[in-house]
Amino acid sequence: MAVAPYQYFSFKSGIAGRLAARLPESVRSLGVPLHNLGVAAIYVQMCLVYVVSDLFKVQGAVWQDGTTLFLVWGSPRSP
């Protein structure tokens, strides 16, 4: 009998429901907002990573003297 790989990483059907029922309603109602806050935090962190990376890149000498733009715009094959 073949076993699906996702069965190893999930609760059996009754266990998850029983665990959720033991939590107070105030804690259960925070699940979706906390998830959304976590997703928003990851989004903000990724934006900050790109912004800081670009700011450090622009401070380099190759960007400040225009060599990079010349190489990109002057190439016959742009990505």
mmCIF file with all atom_site columns, C-alpha atoms in Angstrom:
data_model
loop_
_atom_site.group_PDB
_atom_site.id
_atom_site.type_symbol
_atom_site.label_atom_id
_atom_site.label_alt_id
_atom_site.label_comp_id
_atom_site.label_asym_id
_atom_site.label_entity_id
_atom_site.label_seq_id
_atom_site.pdbx_PDB_ins_code
_atom_site.Cartn_x
_atom_site.Cartn_y
_atom_site.Cartn_z
_atom_site.occupancy
_atom_site.B_iso_or_equiv
_atom_site.pdbx_formal_charge
_atom_site.auth_seq_id
_atom_site.auth_comp_id
_atom_site.auth_asym_id
_atom_site.auth_atom_id
_atom_site.pdbx_PDB_model_num
ATOM 1  C CA . MET A 1 1  ? 0.000   0.000  0.000   1.00 0.00 ? 1  MET A CA 1
ATOM 2  C CA . ALA A 1 2  ? 1.487   3.332  -1.055  1.00 0.00 ? 2  ALA A CA 1
ATOM 3  C CA . VAL A 1 3  ? 1.478   6.120  1.502   1.00 0.00 ? 3  VAL A CA 1
ATOM 4  C CA . ALA A 1 4  ? 1.259   9.729  0.373   1.00 0.00 ? 4  ALA A CA 1
ATOM 5  C CA . PRO A 1 5  ? 4.261   11.768 1.588   1.00 0.00 ? 5  PRO A CA 1
ATOM 6  C CA . TYR A 1 6  ? 2.083   14.523 3.073   1.00 0.00 ? 6  TYR A CA 1
ATOM 7  C CA . GLN A 1 7  ? 0.687   12.080 5.629   1.00 0.00 ? 7  GLN A CA 1
ATOM 8  C CA . TYR A 1 8  ? 4.010   12.065 7.451   1.00 0.00 ? 8  TYR A CA 1
ATOM 9  C CA . PHE A 1 9  ? 3.852   15.813 8.094   1.00 0.00 ? 9  PHE A CA 1
ATOM 10 C CA . SER A 1 10 ? 0.225   16.254 9.136   1.00 0.00 ? 10 SER A CA 1
ATOM 11 C CA . PHE A 1 11 ? -1.954  15.387 12.116  1.00 0.00 ? 11 PHE A CA 1
ATOM 12 C CA . LYS A 1 12 ? -4.499  12.652 11.840  1.00 0.00 ? 12 LYS A CA 1
ATOM 13 C CA . SER A 1 13 ? -7.964  14.030 11.119  1.00 0.00 ? 13 SER A CA 1
ATOM 14 C CA . GLY A 1 14 ? -9.289  13.860 14.678  1.00 0.00 ? 14 GLY A CA 1
ATOM 15 C CA . ILE A 1 15 ? -6.225  15.115 16.542  1.00 0.00 ? 15 ILE A CA 1
ATOM 16 C CA . ALA A 1 16 ? -6.152  18.577 14.975  1.00 0.00 ? 16 ALA A CA 1
ATOM 17 C CA . GLY A 1 17 ? -9.827  19.165 15.743  1.00 0.00 ? 17 GLY A CA 1
ATOM 18 C CA . ARG A 1 18 ? -9.450  18.042 19.348  1.00 0.00 ? 18 ARG A CA 1
ATOM 19 C CA . LEU A 1 19 ? -6.404  20.248 19.868  1.00 0.00 ? 19 LEU A CA 1
ATOM 20 C CA . ALA A 1 20 ? -8.197  23.259 18.392  1.00 0.00 ? 20 ALA A CA 1
ATOM 21 C CA . ALA A 1 21 ? -11.248 22.619 20.559  1.00 0.00 ? 21 ALA A CA 1
ATOM 22 C CA . ARG A 1 22 ? -9.112  22.733 23.707  1.00 0.00 ? 22 ARG A CA 1
ATOM 23 C CA . LEU A 1 23 ? -7.911  26.271 22.947  1.00 0.00 ? 23 LEU A CA 1
ATOM 24 C CA . PRO A 1 24 ? -9.967  29.201 24.227  1.00 0.00 ? 24 PRO A CA 1
ATOM 25 C CA . GLU A 1 25 ? -12.018 31.044 21.613  1.00 0.00 ? 25 GLU A CA 1
ATOM 26 C CA . SER A 1 26 ? -9.949  34.215 22.065  1.00 0.00 ? 26 SER A CA 1
ATOM 27 C CA . VAL A 1 27 ? -6.787  32.322 21.078  1.00 0.00 ? 27 VAL A CA 1
ATOM 28 C CA . ARG A 1 28 ? -8.469  30.557 18.136  1.00 0.00 ? 28 ARG A CA 1
ATOM 29 C CA . SER A 1 29 ? -9.760  33.845 16.775  1.00 0.00 ? 29 SER A CA 1
ATOM 30 C CA . LEU A 1 30 ? -6.211  35.228 16.590  1.00 0.00 ? 30 LEU A CA 1
ATOM 31 C CA . GLY A 1 31 ? -5.028  32.617 14.085  1.00 0.00 ? 31 GLY A CA 1
ATOM 32 C CA . VAL A 1 32 ? -5.902  34.399 10.849  1.00 0.00 ? 32 VAL A CA 1
ATOM 33 C CA . PRO A 1 33 ? -4.774  37.906 11.899  1.00 0.00 ? 33 PRO A CA 1
ATOM 34 C CA . LEU A 1 34 ? -1.456  36.549 13.207  1.00 0.00 ? 34 LEU A CA 1
ATOM 35 C CA . HIS A 1 35 ? -0.919  34.644 9.968   1.00 0.00 ? 35 HIS A CA 1
ATOM 36 C CA . ASN A 1 36 ? -1.649  37.764 7.918   1.00 0.00 ? 36 ASN A CA 1
ATOM 37 C CA . LEU A 1 37 ? 0.693   39.810 10.115  1.00 0.00 ? 37 LEU A CA 1
ATOM 38 C CA . GLY A 1 38 ? 3.439   37.236 9.581   1.00 0.00 ? 38 GLY A CA 1
ATOM 39 C CA . VAL A 1 39 ? 2.974   37.316 5.810   1.00 0.00 ? 39 VAL A CA 1
ATOM 40 C CA . ALA A 1 40 ? 3.080   41.131 5.857   1.00 0.00 ? 40 ALA A CA 1
ATOM 41 C CA . ALA A 1 41 ? 6.257   41.056 7.976   1.00 0.00 ? 41 ALA A CA 1
ATOM 42 C CA . ILE A 1 42 ? 7.954   38.733 5.489   1.00 0.00 ? 42 ILE A CA 1
ATOM 43 C CA . TYR A 1 43 ? 6.872   41.027 2.634   1.00 0.00 ? 43 TYR A CA 1
ATOM 44 C CA . VAL A 1 44 ? 8.287   44.101 4.389   1.00 0.00 ? 44 VAL A CA 1
ATOM 45 C CA . GLN A 1 45 ? 11.530  42.281 5.171   1.00 0.00 ? 45 GLN A CA 1
ATOM 46 C CA . MET A 1 46 ? 11.989  41.234 1.537   1.00 0.00 ? 46 MET A CA 1
ATOM 47 C CA . CYS A 1 47 ? 11.357  44.801 0.384   1.00 0.00 ? 47 CYS A CA 1
ATOM 48 C CA . LEU A 1 48 ? 13.944  46.092 2.851   1.00 0.00 ? 48 LEU A CA 1
ATOM 49 C CA . VAL A 1 49 ? 16.480  43.517 1.666   1.00 0.00 ? 49 VAL A CA 1
ATOM 50 C CA . TYR A 1 50 ? 16.076  44.673 -1.947  1.00 0.00 ? 50 TYR A CA 1
ATOM 51 C CA . VAL A 1 51 ? 16.138  48.378 -1.061  1.00 0.00 ? 51 VAL A CA 1
ATOM 52 C CA . VAL A 1 52 ? 19.258  48.094 1.095   1.00 0.00 ? 52 VAL A CA 1
ATOM 53 C CA . SER A 1 53 ? 20.960  45.911 -1.521  1.00 0.00 ? 53 SER A CA 1
ATOM 54 C CA . ASP A 1 54 ? 20.240  48.449 -4.242  1.00 0.00 ? 54 ASP A CA 1
ATOM 55 C CA . LEU A 1 55 ? 21.391  51.361 -2.093  1.00 0.00 ? 55 LEU A CA 1
ATOM 56 C CA . PHE A 1 56 ? 24.718  49.675 -1.429  1.00 0.00 ? 56 PHE A CA 1
ATOM 57 C CA . LYS A 1 57 ? 25.046  48.804 -5.119  1.00 0.00 ? 57 LYS A CA 1
ATOM 58 C CA . VAL A 1 58 ? 24.429  52.406 -6.218  1.00 0.00 ? 58 VAL A CA 1
ATOM 59 C CA . GLN A 1 59 ? 27.157  53.626 -3.861  1.00 0.00 ? 59 GLN A CA 1
ATOM 60 C CA . GLY A 1 60 ? 29.764  51.695 -5.845  1.00 0.00 ? 60 GLY A CA 1
ATOM 61 C CA . ALA A 1 61 ? 32.153  53.475 -8.181  1.00 0.00 ? 61 ALA A CA 1
ATOM 62 C CA . VAL A 1 62 ? 30.968  51.561 -11.253 1.00 0.00 ? 62 VAL A CA 1
ATOM 63 C CA . TRP A 1 63 ? 27.437  52.891 -10.799 1.00 0.00 ? 63 TRP A CA 1
ATOM 64 C CA . GLN A 1 64 ? 28.451  56.438 -9.933  1.00 0.00 ? 64 GLN A CA 1
ATOM 65 C CA . ASP A 1 65 ? 30.622  57.044 -12.998 1.00 0.00 ? 65 ASP A CA 1
ATOM 66 C CA . GLY A 1 66 ? 28.010  55.612 -15.388 1.00 0.00 ? 66 GLY A CA 1
ATOM 67 C CA . THR A 1 67 ? 29.957  52.549 -16.526 1.00 0.00 ? 67 THR A CA 1
ATOM 68 C CA . THR A 1 68 ? 27.180  50.161 -15.604 1.00 0.00 ? 68 THR A CA 1
ATOM 69 C CA . LEU A 1 69 ? 24.507  51.990 -17.583 1.00 0.00 ? 69 LEU A CA 1
ATOM 70 C CA . PHE A 1 70 ? 26.854  52.261 -20.558 1.00 0.00 ? 70 PHE A CA 1
ATOM 71 C CA . LEU A 1 71 ? 27.505  48.520 -20.488 1.00 0.00 ? 71 LEU A CA 1
ATOM 72 C CA . VAL A 1 72 ? 23.829  47.622 -20.172 1.00 0.00 ? 72 VAL A CA 1
ATOM 73 C CA . TRP A 1 73 ? 22.477  50.064 -22.747 1.00 0.00 ? 73 TRP A CA 1
ATOM 74 C CA . GLY A 1 74 ? 25.394  49.569 -25.128 1.00 0.00 ? 74 GLY A CA 1
ATOM 75 C CA . SER A 1 75 ? 25.134  45.804 -25.288 1.00 0.00 ? 75 SER A CA 1
ATOM 76 C CA . PRO A 1 76 ? 23.518  44.446 -28.450 1.00 0.00 ? 76 PRO A CA 1
ATOM 77 C CA . ARG A 1 77 ? 21.471  41.914 -26.485 1.00 0.00 ? 77 ARG A CA 1
ATOM 78 C CA . SER A 1 78 ? 19.548  43.237 -23.487 1.00 0.00 ? 78 SER A CA 1
ATOM 79 C CA . PRO A 1 79 ? 18.016  40.773 -21.026 1.00 0.00 ? 79 PRO A CA 1
#
